[in-house]
Coordinates of C-alpha atoms in Angstrom, one line a residue:
M757 CA 184.0 105.0 37.2
A758 CA 181.9 102.8 39.5
N759 CA 179.7 104.5 42.0
N760 CA 179.9 103.3 45.5
A761 CA 176.9 101.7 47.2
Y762 CA 176.3 104.8 49.4
G763 CA 176.1 107.0 46.3
S764 CA 173.7 104.7 44.7
L765 CA 171.4 104.7 47.7
T766 CA 171.4 108.5 48.1
Q767 CA 170.8 109.1 44.4
S768 CA 168.0 106.6 44.2
A769 CA 166.4 108.3 47.3
G770 CA 166.5 111.6 45.5
F771 CA 169.4 113.2 47.3
N772 CA 172.5 114.7 45.7
Y773 CA 175.2 115.7 48.2
H774 CA 177.1 117.7 45.6
S775 CA 174.1 119.8 44.5
P776 CA 174.8 123.5 44.8
N777 CA 171.0 124.1 45.0
L778 CA 170.8 121.9 48.1
V779 CA 173.7 123.7 49.7
S780 CA 172.3 127.1 49.1
E781 CA 168.9 125.9 50.4
R782 CA 170.6 124.7 53.6
F783 CA 172.1 128.1 54.2
R784 CA 168.8 129.9 53.5
C785 CA 167.1 127.8 56.1
C786 CA 169.9 127.9 58.6
S787 CA 171.7 131.2 57.9
S788 CA 172.6 131.7 61.5
I789 CA 174.4 128.4 61.8
S790 CA 178.1 128.1 61.0
I791 CA 178.8 124.8 59.3
P792 CA 182.4 123.6 59.5
P793 CA 184.0 123.1 56.1
K794 CA 185.1 119.5 57.1
S795 CA 182.2 118.2 59.0
R796 CA 182.0 114.6 60.2
A797 CA 179.1 114.0 57.8
S798 CA 181.1 115.1 54.8
R799 CA 184.0 112.9 55.8
L800 CA 181.7 109.9 56.1
I801 CA 180.1 110.6 52.7
R802 CA 183.6 110.4 51.1
M803 CA 184.5 107.2 52.9
G804 CA 185.0 103.9 51.0
C805 CA 185.4 100.4 52.2
K806 CA 187.4 97.4 50.9
L807 CA 187.9 93.7 51.5
V808 CA 191.4 93.1 53.0
G809 CA 191.3 89.7 54.5
C810 CA 189.4 86.4 54.3
G811 CA 189.4 83.0 55.9
S812 CA 187.4 79.8 56.2
A813 CA 187.0 76.7 58.4
V814 CA 185.2 73.4 57.9
P815 CA 184.4 70.4 60.2
N816 CA 186.7 67.4 60.3
I817 CA 184.1 64.8 59.3
E818 CA 183.6 64.3 55.6
F819 CA 180.4 62.6 54.6
S820 CA 180.2 61.4 51.0
N821 CA 177.2 60.5 48.8
N822 CA 178.1 56.8 49.2
E823 CA 178.0 57.1 53.0
L824 CA 174.8 59.1 52.8
A825 CA 173.3 56.2 50.8
K826 CA 173.6 54.0 53.8
I827 CA 171.0 55.9 55.8
V828 CA 168.7 57.2 53.1
D829 CA 167.3 55.9 49.8
T830 CA 169.7 57.5 47.4
S831 CA 173.0 57.0 45.4
H832 CA 176.0 58.9 44.5
E833 CA 174.8 59.2 40.9
W834 CA 171.4 60.4 41.9
V835 CA 172.8 63.1 44.2
Y836 CA 175.6 64.3 41.9
T837 CA 173.5 64.5 38.7
R838 CA 170.9 66.6 40.4
T839 CA 173.0 68.8 42.6
G840 CA 176.7 68.6 41.6
I841 CA 177.6 67.6 45.1
H842 CA 180.2 64.8 45.8
T843 CA 180.6 65.2 49.6
R844 CA 180.0 67.6 52.5
R845 CA 181.4 68.3 56.0
I846 CA 179.3 67.6 59.1
L847 CA 179.7 69.2 62.5
V848 CA 179.8 66.5 65.2
G849 CA 181.2 65.7 68.6
K850 CA 182.9 68.5 70.5
E851 CA 183.2 70.7 67.4
S852 CA 181.0 73.9 67.6
L853 CA 179.8 76.4 65.1
T854 CA 181.4 79.1 67.3
G855 CA 184.7 77.3 67.0
L856 CA 184.5 77.3 63.2
A857 CA 183.5 80.9 63.0
V858 CA 186.4 82.0 65.3
E859 CA 188.9 80.0 63.2
A860 CA 187.7 81.6 60.0
A861 CA 187.8 85.0 61.6
Q862 CA 191.4 84.5 62.9
K863 CA 192.5 83.6 59.4
A864 CA 190.9 86.7 57.9
L865 CA 192.5 88.9 60.5
Q866 CA 195.9 87.3 59.9
M867 CA 195.7 87.9 56.2
A868 CA 194.8 91.5 56.8
N869 CA 197.7 91.9 59.4
A870 CA 195.1 92.9 62.0
E871 CA 194.5 92.0 65.6
P872 CA 191.2 91.1 67.3
N873 CA 191.3 94.5 69.1
D874 CA 191.4 96.3 65.8
V875 CA 187.9 95.1 65.1
D876 CA 185.1 97.6 66.1
L877 CA 182.1 95.6 64.7
I878 CA 181.4 91.9 64.2
L879 CA 178.4 90.8 62.1
F880 CA 177.7 87.1 62.7
C881 CA 175.6 85.9 59.8
S882 CA 174.0 82.6 60.9
S883 CA 170.6 81.0 61.2
T884 CA 171.9 78.1 63.3
P885 CA 174.0 79.6 66.1
D886 CA 175.0 77.6 69.2
N887 CA 172.7 79.7 71.4
L888 CA 169.0 80.7 71.1
F889 CA 169.9 84.3 71.6
G890 CA 172.6 84.4 68.9
G891 CA 176.2 83.6 68.5
A892 CA 177.9 87.0 68.0
P893 CA 178.8 87.7 71.6
E894 CA 180.3 84.2 72.1
V895 CA 182.4 84.8 68.9
Q896 CA 183.6 88.1 70.2
K897 CA 184.6 86.6 73.5
T898 CA 186.3 83.6 72.0
L899 CA 188.1 85.6 69.4
G900 CA 189.6 87.8 72.1
C901 CA 188.2 91.2 71.3
T902 CA 188.7 92.7 74.8
R903 CA 187.7 96.2 73.8
N904 CA 184.1 95.1 73.7
P905 CA 183.2 96.0 70.1
A906 CA 179.6 96.1 68.9
V907 CA 178.4 92.7 67.7
Y908 CA 175.1 91.3 66.4
D909 CA 173.6 88.4 64.5
I910 CA 172.1 88.5 61.1
R911 CA 169.6 85.7 60.4
A912 CA 168.8 85.5 56.7
A913 CA 169.8 81.8 56.0
C914 CA 171.7 81.5 52.7
S915 CA 171.4 85.3 52.0
G916 CA 173.0 86.1 55.4
F917 CA 176.6 86.8 54.3
L918 CA 175.5 89.0 51.4
L919 CA 173.4 91.1 53.8
G920 CA 176.3 91.2 56.2
L921 CA 178.5 92.5 53.5
V922 CA 176.0 95.2 52.6
S923 CA 175.5 96.1 56.3
A924 CA 179.3 96.4 56.8
S925 CA 179.6 98.9 54.0
C926 CA 176.7 101.0 55.4
H927 CA 178.2 100.9 58.9
I928 CA 181.6 102.1 57.6
R929 CA 180.1 104.8 55.3
G930 CA 177.4 106.0 57.6
G931 CA 178.7 105.2 61.1
G932 CA 182.4 105.7 61.0
F933 CA 183.4 102.1 61.7
K934 CA 186.9 101.2 60.6
N935 CA 187.2 97.4 60.7
V936 CA 184.1 95.3 60.3
L937 CA 184.4 91.5 60.6
V938 CA 181.7 89.7 58.6
I939 CA 181.3 86.0 59.4
G940 CA 179.0 83.6 57.6
A941 CA 178.6 80.3 59.5
D942 CA 176.0 77.6 59.5
S943 CA 175.4 74.1 60.6
V944 CA 172.2 73.3 58.7
S945 CA 172.9 69.6 59.1
R946 CA 171.4 70.0 62.6
Y947 CA 168.0 70.7 61.2
V948 CA 167.6 68.3 58.2
D949 CA 165.5 65.2 58.2
W950 CA 168.1 62.5 57.4
K951 CA 165.3 60.3 55.9
D952 CA 164.2 63.1 53.5
Q953 CA 166.1 62.4 50.2
K954 CA 165.3 65.8 48.8
T955 CA 166.9 67.9 51.6
C956 CA 169.5 65.9 53.5
V957 CA 171.7 65.4 50.4
L958 CA 172.1 69.2 50.0
F959 CA 173.5 70.7 53.1
G960 CA 176.9 70.8 54.8
D961 CA 178.5 72.8 57.6
A962 CA 181.2 75.5 57.4
A963 CA 182.3 79.0 58.2
G964 CA 183.8 81.8 56.2
A965 CA 184.8 85.4 57.1
V966 CA 186.1 88.6 55.5
L967 CA 187.5 91.8 57.1
V968 CA 185.9 94.9 55.6
Q969 CA 188.1 98.0 56.2
A970 CA 187.4 101.7 55.8
C971 CA 189.4 103.5 53.1
D972 CA 189.4 106.7 51.0
S973 CA 186.7 106.8 48.4
E974 CA 189.3 106.4 45.6
E975 CA 190.1 102.9 46.9
D976 CA 186.4 101.9 47.4
G977 CA 186.0 98.2 46.8
I978 CA 182.2 97.7 47.3
F979 CA 180.7 99.3 44.2
S980 CA 177.0 98.6 44.4
F981 CA 174.4 96.2 45.7
D982 CA 170.7 95.2 45.3
I983 CA 168.8 93.4 48.0
H984 CA 165.2 92.1 48.2
T985 CA 162.7 90.1 50.3
D986 CA 159.4 88.4 49.5
G987 CA 157.8 87.0 52.7
D988 CA 155.2 85.2 50.6
G989 CA 157.9 82.8 49.5
K990 CA 158.3 81.4 53.0
R991 CA 156.0 78.5 52.0
H992 CA 158.7 77.2 49.6
L993 CA 161.6 77.1 52.1
N994 CA 161.2 77.2 55.9
A995 CA 161.9 75.5 59.2
G996 CA 159.1 76.4 61.6
I997 CA 158.7 76.1 65.3
N998 CA 156.9 73.1 66.7
R999 CA 155.0 73.4 70.0
S1000 CA 154.2 70.4 72.0
G1001 CA 151.6 70.8 74.9
T1002 CA 152.1 70.0 78.6
N1003 CA 150.0 68.9 81.5
F1004 CA 150.6 72.2 83.4
A1005 CA 147.3 73.9 82.6
V1006 CA 146.7 74.3 86.4
D1007 CA 149.0 75.2 89.3
D1008 CA 149.6 73.1 92.5
N1009 CA 146.3 74.2 94.0
G1010 CA 144.3 73.2 91.0
S1011 CA 143.7 76.8 89.8
P1012 CA 143.8 77.5 86.0
L1013 CA 147.0 79.1 84.8
G1014 CA 145.2 80.9 82.0
F1015 CA 147.4 79.3 79.4
S1016 CA 149.0 76.0 78.6
P1017 CA 152.8 76.1 78.6
T1018 CA 154.5 74.4 75.6
Y1019 CA 157.9 72.9 74.7
P1020 CA 159.1 74.5 71.5
S1021 CA 161.4 72.9 69.0
I1022 CA 162.6 73.8 65.5
S1023 CA 161.2 71.5 62.8
H1024 CA 163.2 69.9 60.0
I1025 CA 163.8 72.0 56.9
E1026 CA 161.0 71.9 54.4
M1027 CA 161.7 72.9 50.8
N1028 CA 159.9 72.9 47.5
G1029 CA 163.0 72.6 45.4
Q1030 CA 161.3 73.2 42.0
E1031 CA 159.7 76.4 43.1
V1032 CA 163.0 77.7 44.6
F1033 CA 164.8 76.8 41.4
R1034 CA 162.3 78.7 39.2
F1035 CA 162.4 81.7 41.5
V1036 CA 166.2 81.9 41.7
V1037 CA 167.0 81.6 38.0
K1038 CA 164.6 84.5 37.3
A1039 CA 165.3 86.8 40.3
V1040 CA 169.1 86.5 40.6
P1041 CA 170.0 87.5 37.0
Q1042 CA 167.6 90.5 37.4
S1043 CA 169.3 91.6 40.6
I1044 CA 172.7 91.3 39.0
Q1045 CA 171.7 93.5 36.2
V1046 CA 170.4 96.1 38.7
S1047 CA 173.8 96.1 40.6
L1048 CA 175.6 96.5 37.3
E1049 CA 173.5 99.5 36.4
K1050 CA 174.0 101.1 39.8
A1051 CA 177.7 100.7 39.5
D1052 CA 177.7 101.9 35.8
L1053 CA 179.5 98.6 34.8
S1054 CA 178.8 95.9 32.3
L1055 CA 179.4 92.1 32.6
S1056 CA 182.6 92.5 30.7
D1057 CA 184.0 94.5 33.6
I1058 CA 183.4 91.6 36.0
D1059 CA 186.3 89.1 36.4
W1060 CA 184.5 86.5 38.5
L1061 CA 180.9 85.4 39.2
L1062 CA 180.3 83.9 42.6
V1063 CA 176.7 82.7 43.2
H1064 CA 175.6 81.1 46.5
Q1065 CA 176.6 77.5 46.3
A1066 CA 173.2 75.8 46.6
N1067 CA 173.0 73.6 43.5
Q1068 CA 175.3 73.4 40.5
R1069 CA 172.3 73.4 38.1
I1070 CA 171.3 76.8 39.6
I1071 CA 174.8 78.2 39.2
D1072 CA 175.0 77.0 35.6
R1073 CA 171.6 78.4 34.7
V1074 CA 172.4 81.8 36.1
A1075 CA 175.7 82.0 34.2
T1076 CA 173.9 80.9 31.0
K1077 CA 171.2 83.5 31.3
L1078 CA 173.8 86.1 31.8
E1079 CA 176.0 84.7 29.0
F1080 CA 178.9 84.8 31.5
P1081 CA 181.9 82.6 30.7
K1082 CA 181.7 79.3 32.7
D1083 CA 185.5 79.3 33.2
R1084 CA 185.1 82.5 35.2
V1085 CA 182.4 81.1 37.5
I1086 CA 183.6 80.2 41.0
S1087 CA 182.2 76.9 42.4
N1088 CA 183.3 74.6 45.2
L1089 CA 179.9 73.1 45.8
A1090 CA 181.1 69.6 44.9
H1091 CA 183.2 69.4 48.0
Y1092 CA 181.0 71.1 50.7
G1093 CA 177.4 71.1 49.6
N1094 CA 175.2 74.0 50.5
T1095 CA 176.7 75.6 53.5
S1096 CA 174.1 78.4 53.7
A1097 CA 175.6 81.7 54.9
A1098 CA 179.1 80.3 54.8
S1099 CA 179.0 79.4 51.1
I1100 CA 180.1 82.7 49.5
P1101 CA 183.0 83.5 51.9
L1102 CA 184.1 79.8 51.8
A1103 CA 184.2 79.7 48.0
L1104 CA 185.9 83.2 47.9
D1105 CA 188.6 82.2 50.4
E1106 CA 189.4 79.0 48.5
A1107 CA 189.6 80.9 45.2
I1108 CA 191.9 83.5 46.7
Q1109 CA 194.1 81.0 48.5
S1110 CA 194.5 79.0 45.2
G1111 CA 195.6 82.1 43.3
K1112 CA 192.5 82.0 41.1
V1113 CA 191.2 85.4 42.3
K1114 CA 193.9 88.0 42.3
E1115 CA 194.2 91.4 44.1
G1116 CA 192.3 94.1 42.2
Q1117 CA 189.9 91.8 40.5
T1118 CA 186.2 92.5 40.5
I1119 CA 183.7 89.9 41.7
M1120 CA 179.9 89.8 41.2
T1121 CA 178.4 88.0 44.2
A1122 CA 174.7 86.9 44.5
G1123 CA 172.9 85.3 47.4
F1124 CA 169.4 83.8 47.8
G1125 CA 167.6 81.8 50.4
A1126 CA 164.9 81.4 53.0
G1127 CA 162.5 84.3 53.4
L1128 CA 162.6 84.4 50.5
T1129 CA 165.5 86.8 50.3
W1130 CA 167.9 87.5 47.5
G1131 CA 170.3 90.1 46.2
S1132 CA 173.7 90.8 44.6
A1133 CA 176.8 93.0 45.2
I1134 CA 179.8 94.0 43.2
V1135 CA 183.0 93.9 45.1
R1136 CA 186.8 94.2 44.4
W1137 CA 189.2 92.0 46.2
G1138 CA 192.0 93.8 48.0

């Protein structure tokens, strides 16, 4: 039987909550303390979590490769053969990323027969929120969660949703939360150089959401996970902050201020695609194997493979290295491009809505992106 992620973590850290030696040691050290037979800690250890609702939302404007070729030196054939992308959605006009995120969240709640006030934690996974200080509070307000649940942003670019999913399971198992809304939403099109053929062809905008709900351990639907970061890889994929100087080095009286104020702005995305490709096709299959070992599963136990929708070549190469059947690989990259943190929940929602993914099936998910960050998680739908 698959171990849950909490069990994997505690075992790898050297703890065994069912060890009689550990229990007896606790009583020798604390013999004067009466420990209730059903303590809050023991209840949390036995708690599981499952995915019970999903939803997605995309902008109205569709931008094809042929239209893209009007503003940058490229063609449909060049883009499609290298990426697998036909078209993408772009956020423009009065549309907002918050609006997309809320729409996706509403659909996830509706599928789960839940209300906004049932939610006690929102994890907003986005590196491109509508506000410098993050988008989670605005999502909470717009969604109508009037009981003021805890909310916070997770900024991990294309790995964001995977980290949100892992965080949700930890909050439920270790913090007693019951309904955690995980939203992946990004508008990377705001930060691409539309004259850079290598990057502007890749990205699109979207939002996706899932509701993760507490359950008994027997129903647990997040079996294991494996997550990593290598900050040295930042040089291959980043969007740094530019600082332009000002003429305000002195005050009105001519006295030095002691510093020169600047006007910061986020630079365009810079990416070494070949290095990222080499990194991903090596690191992601390794991470997937680790997650399988933690869950005591094999690839034959997995119904679907859902890799972050960055490039069809990457998805195909990962599946090939794993020797995983291509007809069981989920991909909607052709229609949306790389939607960063939204890509996994967007593809999952479409696969569920179409009837491809059915209740009770097991999905191997894998994310990777700026940081560099990467990881995998094994989940069951429903």
